[in-house]
Coordinates of C-alpha atoms in Angstrom, one line a residue:
M4 CA 0.0 0.0 0.0
N5 CA 1.9 3.0 -1.3
F6 CA 0.0 6.3 -1.0
E7 CA 2.7 8.3 -2.7
L8 CA 2.3 9.5 -6.3
S9 CA 5.0 8.5 -8.7
E10 CA 7.1 11.2 -10.3
D11 CA 5.2 10.8 -13.6
Q12 CA 1.9 11.2 -11.8
R13 CA 3.2 14.4 -10.1
V14 CA 4.2 15.8 -13.5
L15 CA 0.7 15.0 -14.9
Q16 CA -1.0 16.6 -11.8
A17 CA 1.2 19.7 -12.1
A18 CA 0.4 20.0 -15.8
A19 CA -3.4 19.8 -15.2
E20 CA -3.1 22.3 -12.3
A21 CA -1.2 24.7 -14.5
F22 CA -3.8 24.4 -17.3
A23 CA -6.7 24.9 -14.8
A24 CA -5.1 28.0 -13.4
A25 CA -4.3 29.5 -16.7
E26 CA -7.3 28.5 -18.9
L27 CA -10.2 27.5 -16.7
A28 CA -10.3 29.4 -13.4
P29 CA -10.1 32.9 -14.9
N30 CA -13.1 32.2 -17.1
S31 CA -15.3 29.9 -15.0
T32 CA -17.5 32.7 -13.6
R33 CA -18.2 34.2 -17.1
W34 CA -18.8 30.8 -18.6
D35 CA -21.4 30.0 -16.0
A36 CA -23.1 33.4 -16.3
E37 CA -23.2 33.3 -20.1
R38 CA -24.0 29.6 -20.4
H39 CA -20.9 29.4 -22.6
F40 CA -19.5 26.0 -23.7
P41 CA -15.8 26.6 -24.0
I42 CA -15.0 24.1 -26.7
D43 CA -11.9 26.0 -27.9
T44 CA -10.5 25.8 -24.4
L45 CA -11.3 22.1 -24.2
K46 CA -9.5 21.6 -27.5
K47 CA -6.4 23.1 -25.9
A48 CA -6.8 20.5 -23.1
A49 CA -6.9 17.9 -25.8
E50 CA -3.4 19.1 -27.0
L51 CA -2.1 17.9 -23.6
G52 CA -3.8 14.5 -24.0
F53 CA -6.6 15.2 -21.6
A54 CA -9.4 14.3 -24.2
A55 CA -8.0 10.7 -24.4
I56 CA -6.4 10.0 -21.1
Y57 CA -7.0 6.2 -21.0
L58 CA -7.3 5.6 -24.7
S59 CA -4.9 3.4 -26.6
E60 CA -1.8 5.1 -28.0
D61 CA -2.2 3.6 -31.5
V62 CA -5.2 6.0 -32.1
G63 CA -3.6 9.0 -30.4
G64 CA -4.6 8.3 -26.9
S65 CA -2.4 8.9 -23.8
G66 CA -2.5 5.3 -22.7
L67 CA -2.7 6.3 -19.0
S68 CA -4.4 4.7 -16.1
R69 CA -7.7 5.4 -14.3
L70 CA -5.8 6.7 -11.4
D71 CA -3.9 9.1 -13.6
A72 CA -7.3 10.2 -15.0
S73 CA -8.6 10.9 -11.5
L74 CA -5.6 13.1 -10.7
I75 CA -6.1 15.0 -13.9
F76 CA -9.8 15.5 -13.5
E77 CA -9.5 16.6 -9.9
A78 CA -6.9 19.2 -10.8
L79 CA -8.9 20.5 -13.8
S80 CA -12.1 20.7 -11.7
Y81 CA -10.3 23.0 -9.3
G82 CA -10.4 25.5 -12.2
D83 CA -13.9 24.7 -13.5
V84 CA -16.2 21.8 -12.6
A85 CA -18.7 22.0 -15.4
S86 CA -16.3 22.0 -18.4
T87 CA -14.1 19.4 -16.8
A88 CA -17.2 17.2 -16.3
Y89 CA -17.9 17.4 -20.0
L90 CA -14.4 16.3 -20.7
T91 CA -14.9 13.2 -18.5
I92 CA -18.0 12.3 -20.6
H93 CA -16.0 12.7 -23.9
N94 CA -13.3 10.4 -22.5
M95 CA -15.9 7.8 -21.4
A96 CA -17.7 7.7 -24.8
S97 CA -14.4 7.6 -26.7
W98 CA -13.2 4.8 -24.4
M99 CA -16.2 2.6 -25.3
I100 CA -15.3 2.8 -29.0
D101 CA -11.7 2.2 -28.2
R102 CA -12.2 -0.8 -25.9
F103 CA -15.0 -2.6 -27.7
G104 CA -15.2 -1.3 -31.3
A105 CA -13.9 -3.1 -34.4
P106 CA -10.5 -2.0 -35.8
E107 CA -12.2 -0.1 -38.6
L108 CA -14.6 1.7 -36.3
R109 CA -11.7 2.7 -34.0
Q110 CA -9.7 4.1 -36.8
A111 CA -12.7 5.9 -38.3
Y112 CA -13.4 8.0 -35.2
L113 CA -10.8 7.8 -32.5
P114 CA -7.9 9.8 -34.0
R115 CA -10.2 12.8 -34.4
L116 CA -11.9 12.2 -31.0
T117 CA -8.5 12.2 -29.3
R118 CA -7.7 15.7 -30.8
M119 CA -11.3 16.8 -30.2
E120 CA -11.7 17.5 -33.9
L121 CA -14.9 15.6 -33.0
I122 CA -16.5 15.7 -29.6
A123 CA -18.6 12.9 -28.2
S124 CA -21.7 12.3 -26.0
Y125 CA -22.9 9.2 -24.1
C126 CA -26.6 8.4 -24.6
L127 CA -28.1 5.9 -22.2
T128 CA -30.8 7.7 -20.1
E129 CA -34.3 8.1 -21.6
P130 CA -37.3 10.2 -20.6
G131 CA -38.9 7.0 -19.2
S132 CA -35.9 5.1 -18.0
G133 CA -33.4 6.8 -15.7
S134 CA -32.2 4.6 -12.8
D135 CA -33.9 1.6 -14.5
A136 CA -31.5 2.0 -17.5
A137 CA -32.1 -1.6 -18.7
A138 CA -35.7 -0.6 -19.5
L139 CA -34.7 1.7 -22.3
R140 CA -37.1 1.7 -25.3
T141 CA -35.0 3.2 -28.1
T142 CA -35.0 0.5 -30.8
A143 CA -32.5 -0.6 -33.4
I144 CA -34.0 -2.7 -36.1
R145 CA -31.7 -4.5 -38.6
D146 CA -32.3 -3.6 -42.2
G147 CA -29.6 -5.1 -44.5
D148 CA -26.3 -3.4 -43.9
H149 CA -27.9 -0.8 -41.6
Y150 CA -29.8 -0.5 -38.3
V151 CA -32.8 1.8 -38.1
L152 CA -32.8 3.6 -34.7
S153 CA -35.9 5.2 -33.2
G154 CA -36.4 6.7 -29.8
S155 CA -35.3 9.5 -27.5
K156 CA -32.4 10.1 -25.0
A157 CA -32.7 12.6 -22.1
F158 CA -30.3 14.8 -20.2
I159 CA -27.5 14.3 -22.8
S160 CA -24.4 16.4 -22.1
G161 CA -23.3 17.8 -25.4
G162 CA -26.7 17.2 -26.9
G163 CA -27.1 19.3 -30.1
V164 CA -23.4 20.3 -30.1
S165 CA -21.5 17.0 -30.1
D166 CA -20.5 15.4 -33.3
I167 CA -20.6 11.8 -32.2
Y168 CA -23.3 10.1 -30.0
V169 CA -22.7 6.6 -28.5
V170 CA -26.2 5.4 -28.3
M171 CA -27.6 2.4 -26.4
A172 CA -30.6 0.9 -28.2
R173 CA -32.7 -2.3 -28.1
T174 CA -31.9 -4.9 -30.7
G175 CA -33.4 -7.8 -28.8
D176 CA -35.8 -8.8 -26.0
A177 CA -36.6 -6.8 -22.9
G178 CA -33.8 -6.4 -20.3
A179 CA -30.1 -5.8 -20.3
K180 CA -29.2 -8.6 -22.8
G181 CA -31.3 -7.1 -25.5
V182 CA -29.3 -3.8 -25.7
S183 CA -26.6 -2.9 -28.3
A184 CA -24.4 0.1 -28.7
F185 CA -24.0 2.3 -31.8
V186 CA -22.0 5.3 -33.0
V187 CA -24.3 7.9 -34.5
E188 CA -23.1 11.0 -36.3
K189 CA -24.6 14.5 -36.0
G190 CA -26.2 15.4 -39.3
W191 CA -27.5 12.0 -40.2
P192 CA -31.2 12.2 -41.4
G193 CA -33.7 11.6 -38.6
L194 CA -31.3 12.8 -35.8
S195 CA -32.6 15.9 -34.0
F196 CA -32.3 17.6 -30.7
G197 CA -34.6 19.3 -28.1
A198 CA -34.1 22.8 -26.8
Q199 CA -31.1 23.4 -24.5
E200 CA -32.1 22.6 -20.9
R201 CA -32.0 25.4 -18.4
K202 CA -30.2 23.9 -15.4
M203 CA -29.4 24.7 -11.8
G204 CA -25.7 24.2 -12.5
W205 CA -23.3 22.8 -15.1
N206 CA -24.0 25.9 -17.2
A207 CA -20.6 25.7 -19.0
Q208 CA -21.8 22.7 -21.0
P209 CA -24.9 22.1 -23.1
T210 CA -27.6 19.6 -22.2
A211 CA -30.4 18.5 -24.5
Q212 CA -32.7 15.6 -25.5
V213 CA -31.5 13.6 -28.4
N214 CA -34.2 12.3 -30.7
L215 CA -33.8 9.5 -33.3
D216 CA -36.5 9.2 -35.9
A217 CA -35.7 6.2 -38.1
V218 CA -32.0 7.1 -38.2
R219 CA -30.1 4.7 -40.5
V220 CA -26.9 3.7 -38.9
P221 CA -24.4 1.4 -40.8
A222 CA -24.0 -2.0 -39.2
A223 CA -20.3 -1.3 -39.1
N224 CA -21.0 1.4 -36.5
R225 CA -22.3 -1.1 -34.0
I226 CA -19.9 -1.4 -31.1
G227 CA -19.2 -5.1 -30.4
E228 CA -21.8 -7.7 -30.9
E229 CA -25.5 -7.5 -30.6
G230 CA -26.7 -7.7 -27.0
E231 CA -23.4 -6.5 -25.5
G232 CA -24.2 -2.8 -25.3
F233 CA -25.6 -2.7 -21.8
R234 CA -22.6 -4.5 -20.4
F235 CA -20.3 -2.0 -22.2
A236 CA -22.3 0.9 -20.9
M237 CA -22.0 -0.4 -17.3
M238 CA -18.3 -0.9 -17.6
G239 CA -18.0 2.6 -18.9
L240 CA -19.9 3.9 -15.9
D241 CA -17.5 2.3 -13.5
G242 CA -14.9 4.6 -14.8
G243 CA -17.4 7.4 -15.3
R244 CA -18.3 7.3 -11.6
L245 CA -14.7 7.7 -10.7
N246 CA -14.3 10.6 -13.1
I247 CA -17.3 12.5 -11.7
A248 CA -16.2 11.7 -8.1
S249 CA -12.8 13.2 -9.0
C250 CA -14.6 16.4 -10.3
S251 CA -16.3 16.6 -6.9
L252 CA -12.9 16.4 -5.2
G253 CA -11.6 19.3 -7.3
G254 CA -14.6 21.5 -6.7
A255 CA -14.6 20.7 -3.0
A256 CA -10.9 21.5 -2.7
L257 CA -11.5 24.9 -4.2
A258 CA -14.4 25.5 -1.8
L259 CA -12.2 24.4 1.2
D260 CA -9.4 26.7 0.2
T261 CA -11.7 29.6 -0.4
A262 CA -13.3 29.1 3.0
R263 CA -9.9 28.9 4.7
S264 CA -8.7 32.1 3.1
Y265 CA -11.9 33.8 4.2
L266 CA -11.6 32.7 7.8
E267 CA -8.0 34.1 7.8
T268 CA -9.0 37.6 6.5
R269 CA -12.6 38.2 7.8
Q270 CA -12.9 39.7 11.3
Q271 CA -15.9 39.7 13.6
F272 CA -16.1 40.8 17.3
G273 CA -12.6 42.2 16.9
R274 CA -11.0 38.8 16.0
P275 CA -10.2 36.9 12.8
L276 CA -12.8 34.2 12.2
R277 CA -9.9 31.6 12.2
D278 CA -9.6 32.2 16.0
F279 CA -13.1 30.8 16.7
Q280 CA -12.9 27.2 17.7
A281 CA -16.3 26.3 16.3
L282 CA -15.3 27.4 12.9
Q283 CA -11.9 25.7 13.2
F284 CA -13.7 22.4 14.0
K285 CA -16.0 22.9 11.0
L286 CA -13.0 23.5 8.7
A287 CA -11.2 20.5 10.2
D288 CA -14.2 18.2 9.4
M289 CA -14.4 19.5 5.9
A290 CA -10.7 18.8 5.3
T291 CA -11.0 15.3 6.8
D292 CA -14.0 14.4 4.6
L293 CA -12.1 15.6 1.5
E294 CA -9.1 13.5 2.4
A295 CA -11.2 10.4 3.1
A296 CA -13.0 10.9 -0.2
R297 CA -9.8 11.3 -2.1
L298 CA -8.4 8.1 -0.7
M299 CA -11.6 6.2 -1.6
V300 CA -11.5 7.4 -5.2
R301 CA -7.9 6.6 -5.7
R302 CA -8.3 3.2 -4.2
A303 CA -11.2 2.4 -6.5
A304 CA -9.2 3.7 -9.5
A305 CA -6.3 1.4 -8.6
A306 CA -8.8 -1.5 -8.3
L307 CA -10.3 -0.7 -11.7
D308 CA -6.8 -0.5 -13.2
A309 CA -5.9 -3.9 -11.7
G310 CA -9.1 -5.5 -12.9
R311 CA -10.0 -6.6 -9.4
P312 CA -13.4 -8.4 -9.0
D313 CA -14.5 -5.9 -6.4
A314 CA -13.8 -2.9 -8.6
T315 CA -17.5 -2.2 -9.4
R316 CA -18.4 -2.1 -5.6
L317 CA -15.4 0.1 -4.8
C318 CA -16.3 2.5 -7.7
A319 CA -19.9 2.8 -6.4
M320 CA -18.7 3.4 -2.9
A321 CA -16.2 6.0 -4.0
K322 CA -18.8 7.8 -6.2
R323 CA -21.4 7.8 -3.4
F324 CA -19.1 9.0 -0.7
A325 CA -17.1 11.6 -2.7
T326 CA -20.1 13.2 -4.4
D327 CA -22.0 13.5 -1.1
A328 CA -18.9 14.8 0.7
G329 CA -18.0 17.2 -2.1
F330 CA -21.5 18.8 -2.0
H331 CA -21.5 19.0 1.8
I332 CA -18.0 20.6 1.8
A333 CA -19.0 23.2 -0.7
N334 CA -22.3 23.9 1.1
E335 CA -20.4 24.3 4.4
A336 CA -17.9 26.6 2.8
L337 CA -20.8 28.8 1.5
Q338 CA -22.3 28.9 5.1
L339 CA -18.9 30.0 6.5
H340 CA -19.0 33.0 4.2
G341 CA -22.5 34.0 5.4
G342 CA -24.3 36.3 3.0
Y343 CA -21.2 36.7 0.9
G344 CA -21.3 33.0 0.1
Y345 CA -24.6 33.6 -1.6
L346 CA -23.2 36.2 -4.0
A347 CA -21.8 35.4 -7.4
D348 CA -18.7 37.5 -6.5
Y349 CA -17.5 34.4 -4.7
P350 CA -17.2 31.0 -6.3
L351 CA -19.1 29.1 -3.6
E352 CA -22.6 29.4 -5.0
R353 CA -21.4 28.2 -8.4
I354 CA -19.5 25.3 -6.9
V355 CA -22.6 24.2 -4.8
R356 CA -24.8 24.3 -7.9
D357 CA -22.3 22.4 -10.1
L358 CA -21.6 19.7 -7.5
R359 CA -25.2 19.0 -6.7
V360 CA -25.8 17.1 -9.9
H361 CA -22.9 14.8 -9.2
Q362 CA -25.2 13.0 -6.6
I363 CA -27.6 12.3 -9.5
L364 CA -25.7 11.5 -12.7
E365 CA -23.6 8.4 -13.6
G366 CA -26.2 6.6 -11.4
T367 CA -27.9 8.3 -8.5
N368 CA -26.3 7.8 -5.1
E369 CA -29.4 5.7 -4.1
I370 CA -28.5 3.4 -7.0
M371 CA -24.9 3.3 -5.8
R372 CA -26.3 1.9 -2.5
V373 CA -28.2 -0.7 -4.5
I374 CA -25.0 -1.8 -6.3
I375 CA -23.0 -1.9 -3.0
A376 CA -25.7 -4.0 -1.3
R377 CA -26.1 -6.3 -4.2
E378 CA -22.3 -6.9 -4.3
L379 CA -22.3 -7.5 -0.5
F380 CA -25.0 -10.2 -0.8
K381 CA -23.3 -12.1 -3.6

């Protein structure tokens, strides 16, 4: 059990921190207020390999580990949570093509995805199937050398903007074993999008419904074999849960540091707030929770890298704990600022809004408990 980062990992972490400080943090308030999707900035991140962190090197990927990815996403989220969260989704969708796609499919899309010449979205959730993802109703009917896809996907990050959509659709009977995965391109006839959703947070990335009306998709764009799509999607979510947990770590770390600075400079009753023991205890608990969450995320990432049989359980535990802790830390930091925390002049209200959705997406934290309990009873 070695808790120290390697020299290479420290270099990666430092590069991500420098990018976040130079490119993300100075713009995060404006992006949130203007609901601006900073794709040009994300393409700069791609130049550092951050759009293909754990993709294979033969298609331009960085070939790094899930632990490396966690370090990078935590550092980037310290600069801006919402745009970093989109980058995690792009990585996850691209990884599905890389890991399970045929050689021709990989070469057709991944070199451009790694450079973010194309950007990708992950399409599992539907208006009528959220937590019960295996109940999805989007269909894919074989027609010669094509599949005809019909249905709708909800809450899709990048919806209407992304170039590539990794879509889970039903090719067989009800249940998980009847689901397959496909790569669908923007601009194909029958693919359309709903209006951009107005959200509590995550304003620096677009979210919209994705509609498929008899979209003809080449059979060559199926990822893997028929009936394997749901398994692929769940494997993707193991890593996706670590990614979003890592984003919670970064946002919580910024909230903690902001609160600490405030307690050092703000005075009440003739004394700095840092001298009040009740506030010291609160800050100590916040720092402890952040450190515990970070350890859980990194342990789960190491288990996923090692292919351990308990990796799914550990990923669910880390996601549940880190996203709950991250939101709590940010909310406590806002409280420590009093009325100032409620103002957009400080980053706390934005961090609280951005981190709140992490307890919902990539599987709600209630579903994380279901997964954990199921694994315990095996």
